[in-house]
Coordinates of N, CA and C in Angstrom, one line a residue:
M1 N 19.0 107.9 95.5 CA 20.0 108.4 96.5 C 21.4 107.9 96.1
S2 N 22.4 108.8 96.1 CA 23.8 108.4 95.7 C 24.4 107.6 96.8
W3 N 25.4 106.7 96.4 CA 26.1 105.9 97.4 C 27.0 106.8 98.3
H4 N 27.3 108.1 97.8 CA 28.2 109.0 98.5 C 27.5 110.0 99.3
T5 N 26.2 110.0 99.2 CA 25.4 111.0 99.9 C 24.9 110.5 101.3
P6 N 25.4 111.1 102.4 CA 24.9 110.6 103.7 C 23.5 110.9 103.9
F7 N 22.8 110.1 104.7 CA 21.4 110.2 105.0 C 21.2 110.3 106.5
R8 N 20.2 111.0 106.8 CA 19.9 111.2 108.2 C 19.0 110.0 108.7
S9 N 19.4 109.4 109.8 CA 18.6 108.3 110.4 C 17.7 108.9 111.4
A10 N 16.6 108.2 111.5 CA 15.6 108.6 112.5 C 16.1 108.4 113.9
P11 N 15.7 109.2 114.9 CA 16.2 109.0 116.2 C 15.7 107.7 116.8
P12 N 16.6 107.0 117.5 CA 16.3 105.7 118.0 C 15.1 105.7 118.9
P13 N 14.2 104.7 118.9 CA 13.0 104.7 119.7 C 13.4 104.5 121.2
T14 N 12.6 105.1 122.0 CA 12.8 105.0 123.5 C 12.6 103.5 123.9
P15 N 13.5 102.9 124.5 CA 13.3 101.5 124.9 C 12.2 101.3 125.9
D16 N 11.4 100.3 125.7 CA 10.3 100.0 126.7 C 10.8 98.8 127.5
H17 N 11.2 99.0 128.7 CA 11.7 98.0 129.5 C 10.6 97.0 129.9
R18 N 9.5 97.4 130.0 CA 8.4 96.5 130.3 C 8.1 95.5 129.2
S19 N 8.1 96.0 127.9 CA 7.9 95.1 126.8 C 9.1 94.2 126.6
A20 N 10.3 94.7 126.9 CA 11.5 93.8 126.8 C 11.4 92.6 127.8
D21 N 11.0 93.0 129.1 CA 10.8 91.9 130.1 C 9.7 91.0 129.7
K22 N 8.7 91.5 129.1 CA 7.6 90.6 128.7 C 8.1 89.7 127.6
Q23 N 8.9 90.2 126.6 CA 9.4 89.3 125.6 C 10.4 88.2 126.1
A24 N 11.2 88.6 127.1 CA 12.1 87.6 127.6 C 11.4 86.5 128.3
T25 N 10.4 86.8 129.1 CA 9.6 85.8 129.8 C 8.1 86.0 129.4
P26 N 7.7 85.4 128.3 CA 6.4 85.7 127.9 C 5.3 85.4 128.9
S27 N 5.4 84.3 129.6 CA 4.3 84.0 130.5 C 4.8 84.0 132.0
G28 N 6.0 84.4 132.2 CA 6.5 84.4 133.6 C 6.8 83.0 134.0
D29 N 6.7 82.0 133.1 CA 7.0 80.6 133.5 C 8.4 80.3 133.4
P30 N 9.1 79.8 134.4 CA 10.5 79.4 134.3 C 10.9 78.5 133.2
Q31 N 10.0 77.5 132.9 CA 10.2 76.6 131.9 C 10.2 77.3 130.5
S32 N 9.3 78.2 130.3 CA 9.3 79.0 129.1 C 10.6 79.8 128.9
A33 N 11.1 80.4 130.0 CA 12.3 81.1 130.0 C 13.5 80.2 129.6
A34 N 13.5 79.0 130.1 CA 14.6 78.1 129.8 C 14.6 77.7 128.3
R35 N 13.3 77.5 127.8 CA 13.2 77.2 126.4 C 13.7 78.3 125.5
A36 N 13.6 79.6 126.0 CA 14.0 80.7 125.2 C 15.5 80.9 125.1
V37 N 16.3 80.2 125.9 CA 17.8 80.2 125.9 C 18.3 79.4 124.7
P38 N 19.2 80.0 123.8 CA 19.7 79.3 122.7 C 20.3 78.0 123.1
A39 N 20.2 77.0 122.2 CA 20.8 75.7 122.4 C 22.3 75.7 122.6
T40 N 23.0 76.7 121.8 CA 24.4 76.8 121.9 C 24.9 77.2 123.3
V41 N 24.1 78.1 123.9 CA 24.4 78.5 125.3 C 24.3 77.4 126.2
L42 N 23.2 76.6 126.1 CA 23.0 75.4 127.0 C 24.2 74.4 126.8
R43 N 24.6 74.2 125.6 CA 25.7 73.2 125.4 C 27.0 73.7 126.0
A44 N 27.2 75.0 125.9 CA 28.5 75.6 126.4 C 28.5 75.5 128.0
A45 N 27.2 75.5 128.5 CA 27.1 75.5 130.0 C 27.3 74.1 130.6
R46 N 27.3 73.1 129.7 CA 27.4 71.7 130.2 C 28.8 71.5 130.8
P47 N 29.0 70.8 131.9 CA 30.3 70.6 132.5 C 31.1 69.7 131.5
V48 N 32.4 69.9 131.5 CA 33.3 69.1 130.7 C 33.8 67.9 131.5
D49 N 33.8 66.8 130.8 CA 34.2 65.5 131.4 C 35.7 65.5 131.4
P50 N 36.4 65.6 132.5 CA 37.9 65.6 132.5 C 38.4 64.3 132.0
G51 N 37.7 63.2 132.3 CA 38.2 61.9 131.8 C 38.2 61.8 130.3
R52 N 37.1 62.3 129.7 CA 37.1 62.2 128.2 C 38.1 63.1 127.6
S53 N 38.4 64.3 128.2 CA 39.4 65.2 127.6 C 40.8 64.5 127.7
A54 N 41.1 63.8 128.8 CA 42.3 63.1 128.9 C 42.5 62.0 127.9
Q55 N 41.4 61.3 127.6 CA 41.4 60.3 126.6 C 41.7 60.9 125.2
V56 N 41.1 62.0 124.9 CA 41.3 62.6 123.6 C 42.8 63.1 123.5
R57 N 43.3 63.7 124.5 CA 44.7 64.1 124.5 C 45.7 62.9 124.3
A58 N 45.4 61.8 125.1 CA 46.2 60.6 125.0 C 46.2 60.0 123.6
R59 N 45.0 60.0 123.0 CA 44.9 59.5 121.6 C 45.6 60.3 120.6
T60 N 45.6 61.7 120.8 CA 46.3 62.6 119.9 C 47.8 62.3 120.0
V61 N 48.3 62.1 121.2 CA 49.7 61.9 121.4 C 50.1 60.6 120.7
R62 N 49.3 59.5 120.9 CA 49.6 58.2 120.3 C 49.7 58.3 118.8
L63 N 48.7 59.0 118.2 CA 48.7 59.2 116.8 C 49.9 59.9 116.3
G64 N 50.3 61.0 117.0 CA 51.5 61.7 116.6 C 52.7 60.9 116.7
R65 N 52.9 60.1 117.7 CA 54.0 59.2 117.9 C 54.1 58.2 116.8
A66 N 52.9 57.7 116.4 CA 52.8 56.6 115.4 C 53.2 57.2 114.0
A67 N 52.8 58.5 113.7 CA 53.1 59.1 112.5 C 54.6 59.4 112.4
L68 N 55.2 59.9 113.5 CA 56.6 60.1 113.5 C 57.4 58.8 113.4
G69 N 57.0 57.8 114.0 CA 57.6 56.5 113.9 C 57.6 56.0 112.5
A70 N 56.5 56.1 111.8 CA 56.4 55.7 110.4 C 57.3 56.4 109.5
A71 N 57.4 57.8 109.7 CA 58.3 58.6 108.9 C 59.7 58.2 109.2
A72 N 60.1 58.0 110.4 CA 61.4 57.6 110.7 C 61.8 56.2 110.1
T73 N 60.8 55.3 110.1 CA 61.1 54.0 109.5 C 61.3 54.1 108.0
M74 N 60.5 55.0 107.3 CA 60.7 55.2 105.9 C 62.1 55.8 105.6
L75 N 62.5 56.7 106.4 CA 63.8 57.4 106.2 C 64.9 56.4 106.5
W76 N 64.8 55.5 107.5 CA 65.8 54.5 107.8 C 65.9 53.5 106.7
S77 N 64.7 53.1 106.2 CA 64.8 52.1 105.1 C 65.4 52.7 103.9
A78 N 65.1 54.0 103.6 CA 65.8 54.6 102.4 C 67.3 54.7 102.6
A79 N 67.7 55.0 103.9 CA 69.1 55.1 104.2 C 69.8 53.8 104.0
L80 N 69.2 52.7 104.5 CA 69.8 51.4 104.3 C 69.9 51.0 102.8
Q81 N 68.8 51.3 102.1 CA 68.9 51.0 100.6 C 70.0 51.8 100.0
A82 N 70.2 53.1 100.4 CA 71.2 53.9 99.8 C 72.6 53.4 100.1
Q83 N 72.7 52.7 101.3 CA 74.0 52.2 101.6 C 74.4 51.0 100.8
T84 N 73.4 50.3 100.3 CA 73.6 49.1 99.4 C 73.9 49.5 98.0
L85 N 73.6 50.7 97.6 CA 73.8 51.1 96.2 C 74.9 52.1 96.1
S86 N 75.7 52.0 95.0 CA 76.7 53.0 94.8 C 76.1 54.3 94.3
P87 N 76.8 55.4 94.3 CA 76.2 56.7 93.8 C 75.8 56.5 92.3
I88 N 76.7 55.8 91.5 CA 76.4 55.6 90.1 C 75.1 54.8 89.9
E89 N 74.9 53.7 90.7 CA 73.7 52.9 90.6 C 72.4 53.7 91.0
M90 N 72.6 54.6 92.0 CA 71.5 55.4 92.4 C 71.2 56.4 91.3
G91 N 72.3 57.0 90.7 CA 72.1 57.9 89.6 C 71.4 57.3 88.4
K92 N 71.8 56.0 88.1 CA 71.1 55.3 87.0 C 69.6 55.2 87.2
R93 N 69.2 54.8 88.4 CA 67.8 54.7 88.7 C 67.1 56.1 88.6
E94 N 67.8 57.2 89.0 CA 67.2 58.5 88.9 C 67.1 58.9 87.4
Y95 N 68.1 58.5 86.6 CA 68.1 58.9 85.2 C 67.0 58.1 84.5
Q96 N 66.8 56.9 84.8 CA 65.8 56.1 84.1 C 64.4 56.6 84.5
S97 N 64.3 57.1 85.7 CA 63.0 57.6 86.2 C 62.6 59.0 85.7
A98 N 63.6 59.9 85.6 CA 63.3 61.3 85.3 C 63.8 61.8 84.0
C99 N 64.8 61.1 83.4 CA 65.5 61.7 82.2 C 65.3 60.9 80.9
A100 N 65.2 59.6 81.0 CA 65.3 58.7 79.8 C 64.1 59.0 78.9
S101 N 63.0 59.5 79.4 CA 61.8 59.7 78.5 C 62.2 60.8 77.4
C102 N 63.0 61.7 77.7 CA 63.4 62.7 76.8 C 64.8 62.5 76.2
H103 N 65.8 62.2 77.0 CA 67.2 62.0 76.6 C 67.5 60.6 76.0
G104 N 66.6 59.7 76.2 CA 66.8 58.3 75.7 C 67.5 57.5 76.8
I105 N 67.4 56.2 76.6 CA 68.0 55.2 77.5 C 69.6 55.4 77.6
D106 N 70.2 55.7 76.4 CA 71.6 55.8 76.3 C 72.1 57.3 76.4
G107 N 71.1 58.2 76.6 CA 71.5 59.6 76.8 C 71.8 60.3 75.5
R108 N 71.4 59.8 74.4 CA 71.8 60.5 73.1 C 70.7 61.4 72.6
G109 N 69.7 61.7 73.4 CA 68.7 62.7 73.0 C 67.6 62.1 72.2
D110 N 67.4 60.8 72.2 CA 66.4 60.2 71.3 C 65.3 59.5 72.1
G111 N 64.9 60.1 73.2 CA 63.8 59.5 74.0 C 62.4 59.6 73.3
P112 N 61.4 58.9 73.8 CA 60.1 58.9 73.1 C 59.4 60.2 73.2
M113 N 59.8 61.2 74.1 CA 59.2 62.5 74.2 C 59.8 63.5 73.2
R114 N 60.8 63.1 72.5 CA 61.5 64.1 71.7 C 60.6 64.8 70.7
P115 N 59.7 64.1 70.0 CA 58.9 64.8 69.0 C 57.9 65.8 69.6
F116 N 57.7 65.8 70.9 CA 56.7 66.7 71.5 C 57.4 67.9 72.1
L117 N 58.7 68.0 72.1 CA 59.4 69.1 72.7 C 59.7 70.2 71.7
S118 N 59.7 71.5 72.1 CA 59.9 72.6 71.2 C 61.4 72.6 70.7
R119 N 62.3 72.1 71.5 CA 63.7 72.0 71.1 C 64.1 70.5 71.4
P120 N 64.9 69.9 70.5 CA 65.3 68.6 70.8 C 66.2 68.4 72.0
P121 N 66.1 67.4 72.8 CA 66.9 67.2 74.0 C 68.4 67.1 73.6
A122 N 69.2 67.5 74.5 CA 70.7 67.4 74.3 C 71.2 66.0 74.3
D123 N 72.2 65.8 73.5 CA 72.9 64.5 73.6 C 73.9 64.5 74.8
L124 N 73.5 63.8 75.8 CA 74.3 63.9 77.1 C 75.6 63.2 77.0
T125 N 75.8 62.4 76.0 CA 77.0 61.6 75.9 C 78.2 62.4 75.4
T126 N 77.9 63.7 74.9 CA 79.0 64.5 74.4 C 79.3 65.7 75.2
L127 N 78.8 65.7 76.5 CA 79.1 66.8 77.4 C 80.6 67.0 77.6
A128 N 81.3 66.0 77.9 CA 82.7 66.1 78.1 C 83.4 66.6 76.8
A129 N 83.1 66.0 75.7 CA 83.7 66.4 74.4 C 83.5 67.9 74.1
R130 N 82.3 68.4 74.5 CA 82.0 69.8 74.3 C 82.7 70.7 75.3
H131 N 83.4 70.2 76.3 CA 84.1 71.0 77.3 C 85.6 70.6 77.3
G132 N 86.2 70.4 76.2 CA 87.6 70.1 76.1 C 88.0 68.8 76.7
G133 N 87.1 67.8 76.7 CA 87.5 66.5 77.1 C 87.4 66.3 78.6
S134 N 86.8 67.3 79.3 CA 86.7 67.2 80.8 C 85.2 67.3 81.1
F135 N 84.7 66.3 81.9 CA 83.3 66.3 82.2 C 83.0 67.4 83.3
P136 N 82.2 68.4 83.0 CA 82.0 69.5 84.0 C 81.0 69.2 85.0
K137 N 81.3 68.5 86.1 CA 80.4 68.0 87.0 C 79.6 69.1 87.7
S138 N 80.3 70.2 88.2 CA 79.7 71.2 88.9 C 78.7 72.0 88.0
L139 N 79.1 72.2 86.8 CA 78.2 72.9 85.8 C 76.9 72.1 85.5
I140 N 77.1 70.8 85.3 CA 76.0 69.9 85.0 C 75.0 69.8 86.2
A141 N 75.6 69.8 87.4 CA 74.8 69.7 88.6 C 73.9 71.0 88.7
D142 N 74.5 72.1 88.5 CA 73.8 73.4 88.5 C 72.7 73.5 87.5
L143 N 73.0 72.9 86.3 CA 72.0 73.0 85.2 C 70.8 72.0 85.5
I144 N 71.1 70.9 86.1 CA 70.0 70.0 86.4 C 69.2 70.6 87.5
D145 N 69.8 71.1 88.5 CA 69.1 71.8 89.6 C 68.2 72.9 89.1
G146 N 68.7 73.8 88.3 CA 67.9 74.7 87.6 C 67.4 75.9 88.4
R147 N 67.5 75.9 89.7 CA 66.9 77.0 90.5 C 67.7 78.3 90.4
G148 N 68.9 78.2 90.0 CA 69.7 79.4 89.9 C 70.3 79.7 88.5
V149 N 69.7 79.0 87.5 CA 70.2 79.1 86.1 C 69.2 79.8 85.2
E150 N 69.7 80.8 84.4 CA 68.8 81.5 83.5 C 69.2 81.0 82.1
G151 N 68.2 80.7 81.3 CA 68.4 80.3 79.9 C 68.7 78.8 79.8
P152 N 68.7 78.2 78.6 CA 68.9 76.8 78.5 C 70.2 76.3 78.8
G153 N 71.3 77.0 78.6 CA 72.7 76.5 78.9 C 73.1 75.4 77.9
P154 N 74.3 74.9 78.1 CA 74.8 73.8 77.2 C 74.1 72.5 77.4
H155 N 73.4 72.3 78.5 CA 72.8 71.0 78.8 C 71.7 70.7 77.8
G156 N 71.0 71.8 77.4 CA 69.9 71.6 76.5 C 68.8 72.6 76.7
S157 N 67.6 72.4 76.2 CA 66.6 73.4 76.3 C 66.0 73.4 77.7
R158 N 65.4 74.6 78.1 CA 64.8 74.7 79.4 C 63.4 74.0 79.4
D159 N 63.1 73.3 78.4 CA 61.9 72.4 78.4 C 62.1 71.4 79.6
M160 N 63.4 71.2 79.9 CA 63.7 70.3 81.0 C 63.1 70.9 82.3
P161 N 62.5 70.1 83.1 CA 62.0 70.6 84.4 C 63.1 71.1 85.3
I162 N 62.7 72.0 86.2 CA 63.7 72.5 87.2 C 63.7 71.5 88.3
W163 N 64.6 70.5 88.2 CA 64.6 69.3 89.0 C 64.9 69.7 90.5
G164 N 65.7 70.7 90.7 CA 65.9 71.1 92.1 C 64.7 71.5 92.8
Q165 N 63.8 72.1 92.1 CA 62.5 72.5 92.7 C 61.6 71.3 92.9
V166 N 61.6 70.4 91.9 CA 60.8 69.2 91.9 C 61.3 68.3 93.1
Y167 N 62.6 68.1 93.2 CA 63.1 67.2 94.2 C 62.9 67.8 95.6
R168 N 62.9 69.1 95.7 CA 62.7 69.8 97.0 C 61.3 69.6 97.5
E169 N 60.3 69.8 96.6 CA 58.9 69.6 96.9 C 58.7 68.1 97.4
E170 N 59.3 67.2 96.7 CA 59.1 65.7 97.0 C 59.8 65.5 98.4
S171 N 60.9 66.1 98.6 CA 61.6 65.9 99.9 C 60.9 66.5 101.1
D172 N 60.3 67.7 100.9 CA 59.5 68.3 101.9 C 58.3 67.4 102.3
W173 N 57.7 66.8 101.3 CA 56.6 65.9 101.6 C 57.0 64.6 102.3
R174 N 58.1 64.0 101.8 CA 58.5 62.7 102.4 C 59.1 62.9 103.8
L175 N 59.7 64.0 104.0 CA 60.5 64.1 105.3 C 59.7 65.0 106.3
R176 N 58.4 65.1 106.2 CA 57.6 65.9 107.2 C 57.8 65.3 108.6
G177 N 58.1 66.1 109.5 CA 58.2 65.7 110.9 C 59.5 65.0 111.2
V178 N 60.4 64.8 110.2 CA 61.7 64.1 110.4 C 62.8 65.1 110.5
P179 N 63.7 65.1 111.5 CA 64.8 66.0 111.6 C 65.9 65.8 110.6
F180 N 65.6 65.9 109.4 CA 66.6 65.6 108.3 C 66.4 66.7 107.3
P181 N 67.4 67.5 107.0 CA 67.3 68.6 106.0 C 66.9 68.1 104.6
A182 N 65.8 68.7 104.1 CA 65.3 68.2 102.8 C 66.3 68.6 101.7
E183 N 67.1 69.6 101.9 CA 68.0 70.0 100.8 C 69.1 69.0 100.7
W184 N 69.5 68.2 101.7 CA 70.5 67.2 101.6 C 70.0 66.1 100.6
S185 N 68.8 65.8 100.7 CA 68.2 64.8 99.8 C 68.3 65.3 98.4
V186 N 67.9 66.6 98.2 CA 68.0 67.1 96.8 C 69.4 67.1 96.2
R187 N 70.3 67.5 97.0 CA 71.7 67.5 96.5 C 72.2 66.1 96.2
G188 N 71.8 65.1 97.1 CA 72.3 63.8 96.9 C 71.7 63.2 95.6
R189 N 70.5 63.4 95.3 CA 69.9 62.9 94.1 C 70.5 63.5 92.8
I190 N 70.8 64.8 92.9 CA 71.4 65.5 91.7 C 72.8 65.0 91.5
L191 N 73.6 64.9 92.6 CA 75.0 64.5 92.5 C 75.1 63.0 92.0
S192 N 74.2 62.2 92.5 CA 74.2 60.8 92.0 C 73.9 60.7 90.5
L193 N 73.0 61.6 90.1 CA 72.7 61.6 88.7 C 73.9 62.1 87.8
V194 N 74.6 63.1 88.3 CA 75.8 63.6 87.6 C 76.8 62.5 87.5
E195 N 77.0 61.7 88.6 CA 78.0 60.7 88.6 C 77.6 59.6 87.5
Y196 N 76.4 59.3 87.4 CA 75.9 58.4 86.3 C 76.2 59.0 84.9
L197 N 75.8 60.3 84.7 CA 76.0 60.9 83.4 C 77.5 60.8 83.0
G198 N 78.4 60.9 84.0 CA 79.8 60.8 83.7 C 80.2 59.5 83.0
T199 N 79.4 58.4 83.3 CA 79.7 57.1 82.8 C 79.2 57.0 81.3
L200 N 78.4 57.9 80.9 CA 77.8 57.8 79.5 C 78.7 58.6 78.5
Q201 N 79.7 59.2 78.9 CA 80.5 60.1 78.0 C 81.3 59.3 77.0
R202 N 81.2 59.9 75.7 CA 82.0 59.4 74.6 C 83.1 60.3 74.3
Y203 N 84.3 60.0 74.6 CA 85.5 60.9 74.5 C 86.1 60.7 73.1

């Protein structure tokens, strides 16, 4: 028979109410009828303990407040630490963490990952020299962000991660439940990094 060929079904049998009643209560015994009821129905029919429900709700609220408090504490600690560091110092930490493995400690493109890249990393100490002696902060910030840039650009190869996307994902995770725009953190990290790169320039 083809999957597309309809078939005729036999007429439905005439229901036998007597046999159905006999199957529902095989022996007419109330205990047998109770045993025939599914266990899920019996559990659903049990009365709900209002005291236990209130305890569960209270515990959920306490856990939610504790999580929010922990997130707020982490954010406050990060804010205090940021107040004690200058933008250049914050940028230096960011550079050492995210950039030095490719661009090198001094920014000259001689990091330990250089042999494994399809294109050599850019020498970041000559960015100003390549732009008429003026360090192009806005351009470099956009290139590091990478979310709106097509092609490698003067910063170097696009082997470089799209740091704007990386930072945004990290901020979304760190700032969950905290009324603080994640994009502010992204821009702050990128701008601090640009400020530090400005100190590496060889004019």
